[in-house]
């Protein structure tokens, strides 16, 4: 069999082949983005595959997700793929850290503050729409609230900060039901002398 030429015909052809249960082997579907294999559950990658259809979602979307993603299907002696351009969220919500690394000292009464500027073309997020998260193994782990002044959202670590608070922090912003995640900021809390 030859694969039909148009994208819509290929989709219908694959759906007929799967629905007909005539496949002796399962179709292997793989996603890559910017040359990297995508794996469901790693970072913000969500992949759903059902009845020969596959969907890739970045949740929440980050600016670093921008680029070219390819869905490849292989089965019954034939292969096919389609490229998809990912991007555009940078025009809706922009999250910019004031610094990418911050070092503080345990017991020091001076403020240790992580700050992000958030701008949006689809609505202004309030303080309840912005959450700071500590990452653990690249995944969102510990959530904390933020304070807002203008377009700047802050997470303050006071004099009681401990070295265990060290790590990477991100901001997750929700505007009109969509979520956006910043790139991480690294916090280092040095122990007392």
XYZ file of N, CA, C and O in Angstrom:
772
model
N 0.827 -1.187 0.000
C 0.000 0.000 0.000
C 0.864 1.241 0.000
O 1.850 1.316 0.694
N 0.438 2.240 -0.745
C 1.101 3.539 -0.707
C 0.335 4.453 0.227
O -0.885 4.390 0.317
N 1.076 5.311 0.919
C 0.455 6.280 1.811
C -0.146 7.397 0.967
O 0.513 7.910 0.074
N -1.399 7.787 1.227
C -2.020 8.897 0.477
C -1.209 10.182 0.613
O -0.497 10.387 1.587
N -1.353 11.057 -0.384
C -0.510 12.248 -0.488
C -0.875 13.366 0.490
O -0.008 13.917 1.147
N -2.137 13.706 0.592
C -2.477 14.869 1.421
C -2.489 14.494 2.903
O -2.701 13.342 3.269
N -2.279 15.497 3.740
C -2.257 15.273 5.193
C -3.602 14.729 5.680
O -3.647 13.805 6.483
N -4.717 15.287 5.194
C -6.040 14.827 5.611
C -6.281 13.387 5.169
O -6.800 12.572 5.922
N -5.855 13.041 3.940
C -6.019 11.668 3.458
C -5.181 10.699 4.299
O -5.625 9.606 4.620
N -3.949 11.127 4.663
C -3.090 10.263 5.500
C -3.750 10.023 6.850
O -3.768 8.908 7.352
N -4.321 11.079 7.452
C -4.980 10.945 8.750
C -6.139 9.955 8.649
O -6.274 9.059 9.476
N -6.989 10.112 7.617
C -8.116 9.201 7.441
C -7.633 7.780 7.180
O -8.195 6.814 7.681
N -6.556 7.633 6.403
C -6.006 6.321 6.090
C -5.527 5.633 7.365
O -5.843 4.479 7.614
N -4.779 6.380 8.208
C -4.309 5.809 9.467
C -5.486 5.442 10.371
O -5.498 4.392 10.993
N -6.492 6.310 10.436
C -7.639 6.021 11.283
C -8.366 4.771 10.800
O -8.765 3.930 11.601
N -8.535 4.593 9.481
C -9.184 3.390 8.946
C -8.373 2.151 9.280
O -8.917 1.124 9.641
N -7.057 2.249 9.138
C -6.197 1.095 9.407
C -6.297 0.678 10.870
O -6.327 -0.496 11.168
N -6.353 1.647 11.774
C -6.429 1.329 13.196
C -7.816 0.811 13.555
O -7.950 -0.194 14.224
N -8.864 1.508 13.074
C -10.233 1.099 13.392
C -10.544 -0.289 12.854
O -11.301 -1.026 13.457
N -9.973 -0.625 11.706
C -10.241 -1.913 11.084
C -9.588 -3.072 11.813
O -9.838 -4.225 11.490
N -8.756 -2.816 12.781
C -8.066 -3.837 13.574
C -7.322 -4.828 12.683
O -7.144 -5.979 13.039
N -6.878 -4.364 11.490
C -6.177 -5.234 10.562
C -4.672 -5.203 10.778
O -3.946 -5.920 10.113
N -4.217 -4.378 11.664
C -2.778 -4.267 11.887
C -2.281 -5.443 12.708
O -2.812 -5.740 13.761
N -1.270 -6.128 12.180
C -0.663 -7.205 12.937
C 0.284 -6.627 13.980
O 0.477 -7.203 15.039
N 0.891 -5.491 13.663
C 1.790 -4.809 14.581
C 1.143 -3.491 14.969
O 0.390 -2.917 14.211
N 1.473 -3.026 16.143
C 0.963 -1.731 16.565
C 1.734 -0.626 15.873
O 2.891 -0.783 15.528
N 1.071 0.504 15.701
C 1.733 1.674 15.150
C 2.611 2.265 16.247
O 2.176 2.442 17.380
N 3.849 2.567 15.902
C 4.760 3.216 16.842
C 4.715 4.710 16.541
O 4.983 5.133 15.424
N 4.356 5.492 17.558
C 4.289 6.939 17.408
C 5.321 7.565 18.324
O 5.412 7.221 19.497
N 6.122 8.477 17.765
C 7.176 9.136 18.538
C 7.137 10.636 18.266
O 6.951 11.068 17.140
N 7.341 11.405 19.342
C 7.420 12.858 19.239
C 8.839 13.313 19.516
O 9.473 12.829 20.455
N 9.337 14.256 18.704
C 10.605 14.925 18.981
C 10.368 16.425 18.825
O 9.534 16.854 18.023
N 11.071 17.200 19.627
C 10.988 18.657 19.530
C 12.398 19.211 19.536
O 13.181 18.888 20.444
N 12.714 19.978 18.512
C 14.054 20.562 18.371
C 15.129 19.488 18.497
O 16.175 19.695 19.100
N 14.839 18.291 17.957
C 15.803 17.190 17.950
C 15.812 16.334 19.201
O 16.525 15.333 19.259
N 15.032 16.669 20.219
C 15.003 15.904 21.467
C 13.743 15.056 21.550
O 12.647 15.549 21.266
N 13.891 13.781 21.976
C 12.731 12.911 22.118
C 11.868 13.397 23.278
O 12.368 13.728 24.351
N 10.566 13.462 23.056
C 9.623 13.875 24.093
C 9.088 12.638 24.801
O 8.726 11.646 24.160
N 9.050 12.693 26.132
C 8.573 11.580 26.940
C 7.481 12.100 27.871
O 7.694 13.075 28.590
N 6.329 11.432 27.848
C 5.202 11.838 28.694
C 5.630 11.864 30.158
O 6.263 10.942 30.660
N 5.285 12.979 30.833
C 5.575 13.095 32.254
C 6.919 13.708 32.581
O 7.188 14.025 33.740
N 7.793 13.867 31.594
C 9.080 14.516 31.851
C 8.915 16.019 31.694
O 8.533 16.499 30.629
N 9.203 16.753 32.774
C 9.035 18.207 32.731
C 7.581 18.557 32.511
O 6.695 18.045 33.184
N 7.324 19.406 31.538
C 5.958 19.861 31.270
C 5.334 19.156 30.064
O 4.381 19.645 29.474
N 5.869 17.980 29.681
C 5.425 17.260 28.489
C 4.274 16.312 28.816
O 4.373 15.485 29.726
N 3.186 16.458 28.072
C 2.037 15.558 28.178
C 1.772 15.001 26.785
O 1.621 15.753 25.831
N 1.725 13.670 26.662
C 1.437 13.023 25.373
C 0.271 12.074 25.582
O 0.287 11.249 26.492
N -0.745 12.207 24.739
C -1.885 11.307 24.764
C -1.988 10.636 23.393
O -2.034 11.319 22.382
N -2.055 9.308 23.398
C -2.191 8.562 22.158
C -3.347 7.588 22.324
O -3.369 6.803 23.274
N -4.304 7.668 21.420
C -5.469 6.801 21.484
C -6.003 6.588 20.079
O -6.120 7.533 19.306
N -6.307 5.364 19.778
C -6.891 5.003 18.474
C -6.066 5.528 17.306
O -6.606 6.011 16.321
N -4.743 5.457 17.432
C -3.879 5.881 16.338
C -3.672 7.378 16.238
O -2.951 7.841 15.368
N -4.310 8.156 17.100
C -4.125 9.608 17.118
C -3.238 9.966 18.303
O -3.362 9.377 19.374
N -2.368 10.934 18.123
C -1.469 11.336 19.196
C -1.486 12.853 19.341
O -1.547 13.570 18.351
N -1.441 13.300 20.592
C -1.475 14.725 20.884
C -0.361 15.046 21.873
O -0.203 14.371 22.885
N 0.416 16.090 21.561
C 1.489 16.571 22.430
C 1.053 17.902 23.017
O 0.547 18.765 22.304
N 1.237 18.058 24.336
C 0.882 19.309 24.996
C 1.995 19.676 25.974
O 2.539 18.820 26.657
N 2.340 20.960 26.003
C 3.268 21.485 26.996
C 2.409 22.183 28.041
O 1.750 23.174 27.735
N 2.406 21.656 29.272
C 1.543 22.219 30.295
C 2.307 22.333 31.597
O 2.650 21.311 32.178
N 2.580 23.540 32.055
C 2.332 24.806 31.381
C 3.374 25.066 30.301
O 4.478 24.525 30.353
N 3.028 25.915 29.338
C 3.931 26.260 28.244
C 5.029 27.192 28.738
O 4.802 28.027 29.598
N 6.242 27.001 28.196
C 7.374 27.868 28.523
C 7.961 28.398 27.213
O 7.804 27.784 26.160
N 8.648 29.526 27.290
C 9.281 30.073 26.090
C 10.262 29.091 25.475
O 10.414 29.025 24.262
N 10.931 28.291 26.300
C 11.920 27.339 25.786
C 11.274 26.211 24.984
O 11.972 25.445 24.323
N 9.947 26.085 25.006
C 9.255 25.053 24.219
C 9.149 25.429 22.747
O 8.801 24.599 21.919
N 9.442 26.687 22.428
C 9.290 27.184 21.061
C 10.219 26.429 20.114
O 11.362 26.133 20.447
N 9.725 26.111 18.927
C 10.548 25.456 17.921
C 9.722 24.541 17.043
O 8.524 24.738 16.856
N 10.372 23.488 16.520
C 9.727 22.538 15.629
C 9.588 21.191 16.316
O 10.568 20.634 16.795
N 8.353 20.686 16.367
C 8.093 19.352 16.899
C 7.667 18.464 15.735
O 6.980 18.906 14.817
N 8.084 17.200 15.795
C 7.777 16.242 14.743
C 7.088 15.035 15.345
O 7.567 14.469 16.330
N 5.955 14.657 14.768
C 5.269 13.429 15.146
C 5.543 12.410 14.046
O 5.217 12.640 12.878
N 6.170 11.298 14.426
C 6.497 10.239 13.468
C 5.674 9.000 13.783
O 5.560 8.608 14.947
N 5.106 8.392 12.734
C 4.326 7.160 12.897
C 4.944 6.082 12.018
O 5.321 6.335 10.875
N 5.049 4.881 12.580
C 5.647 3.765 11.856
C 4.822 2.518 12.120
O 4.462 2.227 13.260
N 4.504 1.784 11.067
C 3.753 0.542 11.224
C 3.395 -0.062 9.889
O 3.261 0.636 8.895
N 3.266 -1.369 9.855
C 2.858 -2.137 8.672
C 3.669 -1.749 7.435
O 3.137 -1.509 6.367
N 4.989 -1.622 7.636
C 5.874 -1.379 6.509
C 5.863 0.030 5.954
O 6.363 0.267 4.855
N 5.278 0.961 6.647
C 5.251 2.335 6.160
C 5.550 3.305 7.305
O 5.336 2.980 8.462
N 6.082 4.446 6.937
C 6.349 5.490 7.931
C 5.825 6.814 7.394
O 5.704 7.011 6.179
N 5.519 7.705 8.311
C 5.080 9.039 7.935
C 5.381 9.970 9.100
O 5.532 9.527 10.241
N 5.507 11.240 8.806
C 5.742 12.212 9.869
C 5.183 13.560 9.449
O 4.961 13.816 8.267
N 4.968 14.400 10.457
C 4.496 15.761 10.204
C 5.214 16.693 11.178
O 5.433 16.343 12.337
N 5.638 17.863 10.679
C 6.290 18.876 11.506
C 5.259 19.913 11.934
O 4.394 20.310 11.144
N 5.389 20.362 13.177
C 4.485 21.352 13.738
C 5.326 22.455 14.366
O 6.266 22.159 15.115
N 5.020 23.702 14.068
C 5.721 24.831 14.681
C 5.051 25.159 16.014
O 3.844 25.339 16.073
N 5.855 25.215 17.069
C 5.366 25.514 18.409
C 5.834 26.912 18.771
O 7.005 27.239 18.619
N 4.934 27.731 19.266
C 5.309 29.086 19.672
C 4.097 29.961 19.760
O 2.971 29.523 19.596
N 4.332 31.217 20.059
C 3.249 32.180 20.109
C 2.869 32.599 21.504
O 2.348 33.685 21.691
N 3.135 31.758 22.538
C 2.732 32.142 23.887
C 3.521 33.340 24.381
O 3.070 34.059 25.254
N 4.693 33.581 23.770
C 5.491 34.722 24.213
C 4.794 36.043 23.933
O 5.111 37.056 24.541
N 3.817 36.032 23.033
C 3.082 37.253 22.747
C 1.947 37.484 23.734
O 1.401 38.566 23.792
N 1.564 36.453 24.486
C 0.464 36.579 25.430
C 0.963 36.963 26.823
O 0.488 37.914 27.404
N 1.880 36.202 27.372
C 2.400 36.442 28.710
C 3.917 36.309 28.687
O 4.451 35.329 28.171
N 4.603 37.307 29.226
C 6.061 37.281 29.320
C 6.445 37.329 30.790
O 5.971 38.196 31.521
N 7.298 36.383 31.206
C 7.760 36.307 32.589
C 9.273 36.466 32.570
O 9.977 35.640 32.002
N 9.770 37.538 33.185
C 11.197 37.849 33.150
C 11.749 37.935 34.572
O 11.290 38.771 35.355
N 12.733 37.079 34.915
C 13.324 37.186 36.256
C 14.224 38.416 36.355
O 14.877 38.792 35.385
N 14.224 39.061 37.537
C 15.129 40.208 37.752
C 16.573 39.728 37.812
O 17.477 40.432 37.379
N 16.797 38.535 38.394
C 18.116 37.892 38.416
C 17.897 36.407 38.170
O 16.817 35.876 38.446
N 18.915 35.710 37.663
C 18.784 34.270 37.436
C 19.457 33.457 38.541
O 19.228 32.259 38.642
N 20.300 34.116 39.355
C 20.940 33.460 40.491
C 20.932 34.428 41.665
O 21.161 35.625 41.498
N 20.685 33.907 42.872
C 20.620 34.729 44.071
C 21.257 33.953 45.216
O 20.941 32.784 45.430
N 22.185 34.596 45.950
C 22.835 33.974 47.097
C 22.530 34.792 48.347
O 22.676 36.018 48.346
N 22.092 34.113 49.405
C 21.752 34.742 50.676
C 22.425 33.951 51.795
O 22.896 32.844 51.585
N 22.410 34.531 53.001
C 23.053 33.874 54.133
C 22.024 33.610 55.234
O 21.229 34.489 55.579
N 22.054 32.398 55.780
C 21.173 32.019 56.874
C 21.401 32.944 58.066
O 22.544 33.261 58.408
N 20.314 33.386 58.705
C 20.407 34.236 59.881
C 20.589 35.707 59.581
O 20.454 36.544 60.466
N 20.882 36.049 58.335
C 21.040 37.454 57.945
C 19.641 38.070 57.848
O 18.768 37.551 57.160
N 19.441 39.165 58.568
C 18.112 39.794 58.614
C 17.755 40.522 57.324
O 16.602 40.879 57.119
N 18.730 40.744 56.447
C 18.406 41.443 55.195
C 17.505 40.565 54.328
O 17.541 39.339 54.397
N 16.711 41.244 53.529
C 15.745 40.521 52.692
C 16.443 39.791 51.552
O 17.352 40.309 50.930
N 15.982 38.613 51.334
C 16.433 37.793 50.212
C 15.194 37.617 49.347
O 14.226 36.987 49.769
N 15.192 38.215 48.146
C 13.961 38.299 47.356
C 14.184 37.797 45.934
O 15.111 38.226 45.257
N 13.313 36.894 45.510
C 13.270 36.487 44.105
C 12.140 37.291 43.474
O 11.014 37.299 43.988
N 12.429 37.967 42.348
C 11.427 38.805 41.697
C 11.319 38.476 40.209
O 12.327 38.221 39.550
N 10.089 38.502 39.732
C 9.794 38.316 38.316
C 8.890 39.451 37.859
O 7.955 39.822 38.569
N 9.168 39.983 36.664
C 8.250 40.918 36.023
C 7.343 40.105 35.111
O 7.817 39.251 34.352
N 6.037 40.350 35.197
C 5.055 39.633 34.386
C 4.278 40.652 33.568
O 3.683 41.576 34.124
N 4.306 40.501 32.242
C 3.498 41.341 31.364
C 2.580 40.443 30.547
O 2.932 39.312 30.226
N 1.396 40.948 30.240
C 0.403 40.148 29.548
C -0.376 41.006 28.566
O -0.710 42.151 28.867
N -0.683 40.428 27.406
C -1.530 41.099 26.419
C -2.959 40.585 26.478
O -3.810 41.045 25.727
N -3.224 39.613 27.380
C -4.566 39.006 27.428
C -5.271 39.232 28.762
O -6.336 38.686 28.994
N -4.686 40.019 29.652
C -5.294 40.299 30.954
C -4.220 40.353 32.024
O -3.223 39.660 31.921
N -4.437 41.190 33.021
C -3.452 41.331 34.088
C -3.669 40.282 35.157
O -4.767 40.180 35.707
N -2.620 39.504 35.484
C -2.764 38.535 36.570
C -2.713 39.227 37.929
O -1.968 40.181 38.116
N -3.522 38.763 38.859
C -3.485 39.264 40.229
C -2.534 38.410 41.060
O -2.003 37.400 40.583
N -2.316 38.789 42.309
C -1.396 38.051 43.186
C -1.821 36.589 43.342
O -0.973 35.702 43.458
N -3.131 36.302 43.316
C -3.604 34.919 43.443
C -3.388 34.101 42.174
O -3.529 32.882 42.195
N -3.091 34.774 41.063
C -2.879 34.088 39.783
C -1.416 33.710 39.568
O -1.080 33.100 38.562
N -0.544 34.122 40.481
C 0.894 33.889 40.340
C 1.379 33.107 41.550
O 1.212 33.532 42.681
N 1.974 31.929 41.292
C 2.487 31.085 42.367
C 3.968 30.803 42.131
O 4.394 30.546 41.002
N 4.728 30.881 43.206
C 6.134 30.487 43.173
C 6.207 29.005 43.511
O 5.501 28.534 44.404
N 7.058 28.285 42.775
C 7.243 26.855 43.010
C 8.725 26.553 43.143
O 9.541 27.049 42.366
N 9.068 25.706 44.094
C 10.417 25.158 44.165
C 10.406 23.882 43.333
O 9.464 23.088 43.409
N 11.437 23.708 42.520
C 11.535 22.517 41.682
C 12.286 21.411 42.417
O 13.215 21.671 43.184
N 11.881 20.191 42.160
C 12.603 19.010 42.648
C 12.718 18.062 41.464
O 11.699 17.648 40.908
N 13.931 17.774 41.056
C 14.179 16.928 39.875
C 13.445 17.465 38.644
O 12.901 16.712 37.858
N 13.412 18.802 38.515
C 12.798 19.433 37.351
C 11.282 19.515 37.389
O 10.664 20.031 36.471
N 10.660 18.992 38.441
C 9.201 18.998 38.560
C 8.763 20.010 39.617
O 9.483 20.265 40.579
N 7.549 20.566 39.461
C 6.991 21.473 40.457
C 6.799 20.695 41.749
O 6.197 19.626 41.756
N 7.336 21.237 42.876
C 7.311 20.472 44.122
C 6.625 21.223 45.267
O 5.643 20.761 45.799
N 7.158 22.369 45.670
C 6.608 23.127 46.798
C 6.064 24.461 46.309
O 6.789 25.235 45.717
N 4.793 24.732 46.605
C 4.152 25.965 46.151
C 4.151 26.998 47.278
O 3.973 26.659 48.438
N 4.351 28.260 46.897
C 4.216 29.354 47.860
C 3.590 30.551 47.152
O 3.609 30.650 45.937
N 3.026 31.435 47.948
C 2.350 32.600 47.370
C 3.350 33.705 47.061
O 4.519 33.622 47.404
N 2.856 34.744 46.430
C 3.711 35.863 46.045
C 3.053 37.166 46.468
O 1.865 37.212 46.772
N 3.850 38.217 46.476
C 3.290 39.549 46.669
C 3.455 40.297 45.346
O 4.308 39.960 44.528
N 2.608 41.314 45.149
C 2.592 42.019 43.868
C 2.755 43.508 44.096
O 2.138 44.091 44.984
N 3.617 44.107 43.270
C 3.745 45.555 43.224
C 3.899 45.932 41.759
O 4.926 45.650 41.137
N 2.842 46.521 41.193
C 2.848 46.804 39.754
C 2.858 45.493 38.984
O 2.027 44.623 39.222
N 3.823 45.346 38.067
C 3.970 44.110 37.297
C 5.005 43.179 37.900
O 5.371 42.182 37.291
N 5.516 43.491 39.099
C 6.565 42.691 39.723
C 5.965 41.805 40.815
O 5.258 42.279 41.700
N 6.268 40.507 40.714
C 5.827 39.535 41.705
C 7.064 39.055 42.467
O 8.100 38.775 41.866
N 6.938 38.966 43.813
C 8.098 38.681 44.659
C 7.830 37.522 45.592
O 6.706 37.305 46.044
N 8.904 36.810 45.933
C 8.897 35.790 46.986
C 10.024 36.174 47.922
O 11.187 36.204 47.529
N 9.675 36.520 49.178
C 10.655 36.995 50.153
C 11.065 35.849 51.072
O 10.216 35.122 51.593
N 12.374 35.700 51.258
C 12.924 34.754 52.225
C 13.527 35.616 53.338
O 14.500 36.324 53.123
N 12.937 35.598 54.529
C 13.364 36.456 55.625
C 14.557 35.909 56.382
O 15.283 35.037 55.902
N 14.755 36.401 57.607
C 15.928 36.018 58.391
C 15.907 34.547 58.781
O 16.922 33.993 59.176
N 14.758 33.889 58.699
C 14.662 32.485 59.104
C 14.961 31.520 57.954
O 14.765 30.320 58.083
N 15.460 32.044 56.859
C 15.784 31.174 55.719
C 16.851 30.160 56.122
O 17.707 30.440 56.952
N 16.783 28.984 55.526
C 17.705 27.889 55.849
C 18.347 27.394 54.556
O 17.781 27.549 53.473
N 19.516 26.737 54.665
C 20.142 26.161 53.469
C 19.223 25.187 52.723
O 19.330 25.038 51.508
N 18.280 24.558 53.427
C 17.356 23.624 52.763
C 16.431 24.338 51.779
O 15.813 23.690 50.936
N 16.318 25.669 51.856
C 15.513 26.433 50.912
C 16.243 26.643 49.585
O 15.673 27.141 48.625
N 17.528 26.277 49.541
C 18.303 26.413 48.299
C 17.685 25.544 47.210
O 17.132 24.476 47.479
N 17.775 26.005 45.984
C 17.265 25.236 44.857
C 16.799 26.148 43.739
O 17.072 27.348 43.735
N 16.089 25.555 42.808
C 15.566 26.315 41.674
C 14.099 26.634 41.911
O 13.325 25.785 42.357
N 13.736 27.887 41.591
C 12.370 28.370 41.752
C 11.848 28.887 40.414
O 12.598 29.484 39.642
N 10.558 28.639 40.171
C 9.891 29.161 38.979
C 8.603 29.848 39.406
O 8.129 29.663 40.527
N 8.051 30.620 38.498
C 6.750 31.241 38.689
C 5.797 30.613 37.677
O 6.153 30.427 36.513
N 4.600 30.260 38.139
C 3.538 29.782 37.261
C 2.418 30.816 37.310
O 1.906 31.142 38.377
N 2.096 31.363 36.138
C 1.098 32.426 36.018
C -0.117 31.854 35.295
O 0.016 31.194 34.266
N -1.306 32.131 35.836
C -2.548 31.715 35.194
C -3.312 32.967 34.769
O -3.600 33.827 35.602
N -3.580 33.067 33.466
C -4.339 34.195 32.925
C -5.399 33.625 31.983
O -5.068 32.900 31.042
N -6.652 33.942 32.272
C -7.781 33.489 31.441
C -7.741 31.989 31.194
O -7.945 31.516 30.080
N -7.449 31.223 32.248
C -7.476 29.771 32.171
C -6.241 29.124 31.570
O -6.137 27.900 31.553
N -5.290 29.908 31.080
C -4.058 29.358 30.514
C -2.930 29.524 31.522
O -2.876 30.531 32.230
N -2.027 28.541 31.567
C -0.906 28.638 32.492
C 0.399 28.827 31.725
O 0.576 28.294 30.624
N 1.291 29.603 32.326
C 2.588 29.926 31.739
C 3.629 29.759 32.838
O 3.396 30.137 33.984
N 4.766 29.195 32.490
C 5.821 28.942 33.480
C 7.097 29.654 33.077
O 7.495 29.642 31.923
N 7.761 30.255 34.074
C 9.028 30.946 33.833
C 10.174 29.948 33.718
O 10.029 28.772 34.045
N 11.301 30.452 33.286
C 12.539 29.694 33.395
C 12.963 29.778 34.865
O 12.575 30.694 35.589
N 13.780 28.828 35.365
C 14.119 28.816 36.791
C 15.130 29.881 37.215
O 15.970 30.311 36.432
N 15.003 30.278 38.485
C 15.972 31.123 39.175
C 16.592 30.247 40.265
O 15.881 29.532 40.972
N 17.925 30.276 40.390
C 18.619 29.456 41.379
C 18.889 30.269 42.647
O 19.518 31.316 42.604
N 18.389 29.758 43.793
C 18.602 30.373 45.093
C 19.604 29.513 45.885
O 19.429 28.299 45.983
N 20.629 30.161 46.445
C 21.578 29.482 47.323
C 21.535 30.175 48.678
O 21.767 31.388 48.749
N 21.212 29.405 49.737
C 21.223 29.940 51.101
C 22.451 29.337 51.799
O 22.507 28.117 52.017
N 23.427 30.190 52.111
C 24.652 29.750 52.772
C 24.390 29.572 54.262
O 23.665 30.368 54.880
N 25.014 28.553 54.903
C 24.811 28.356 56.345
C 25.500 29.459 57.151
O 26.396 30.151 56.677
N 25.059 29.610 58.437
C 25.668 30.573 59.350
C 27.148 30.259 59.493
O 27.572 29.118 59.344
N 27.926 31.298 59.845
C 29.361 31.092 60.069
C 29.588 30.273 61.313
O 28.902 30.310 62.266
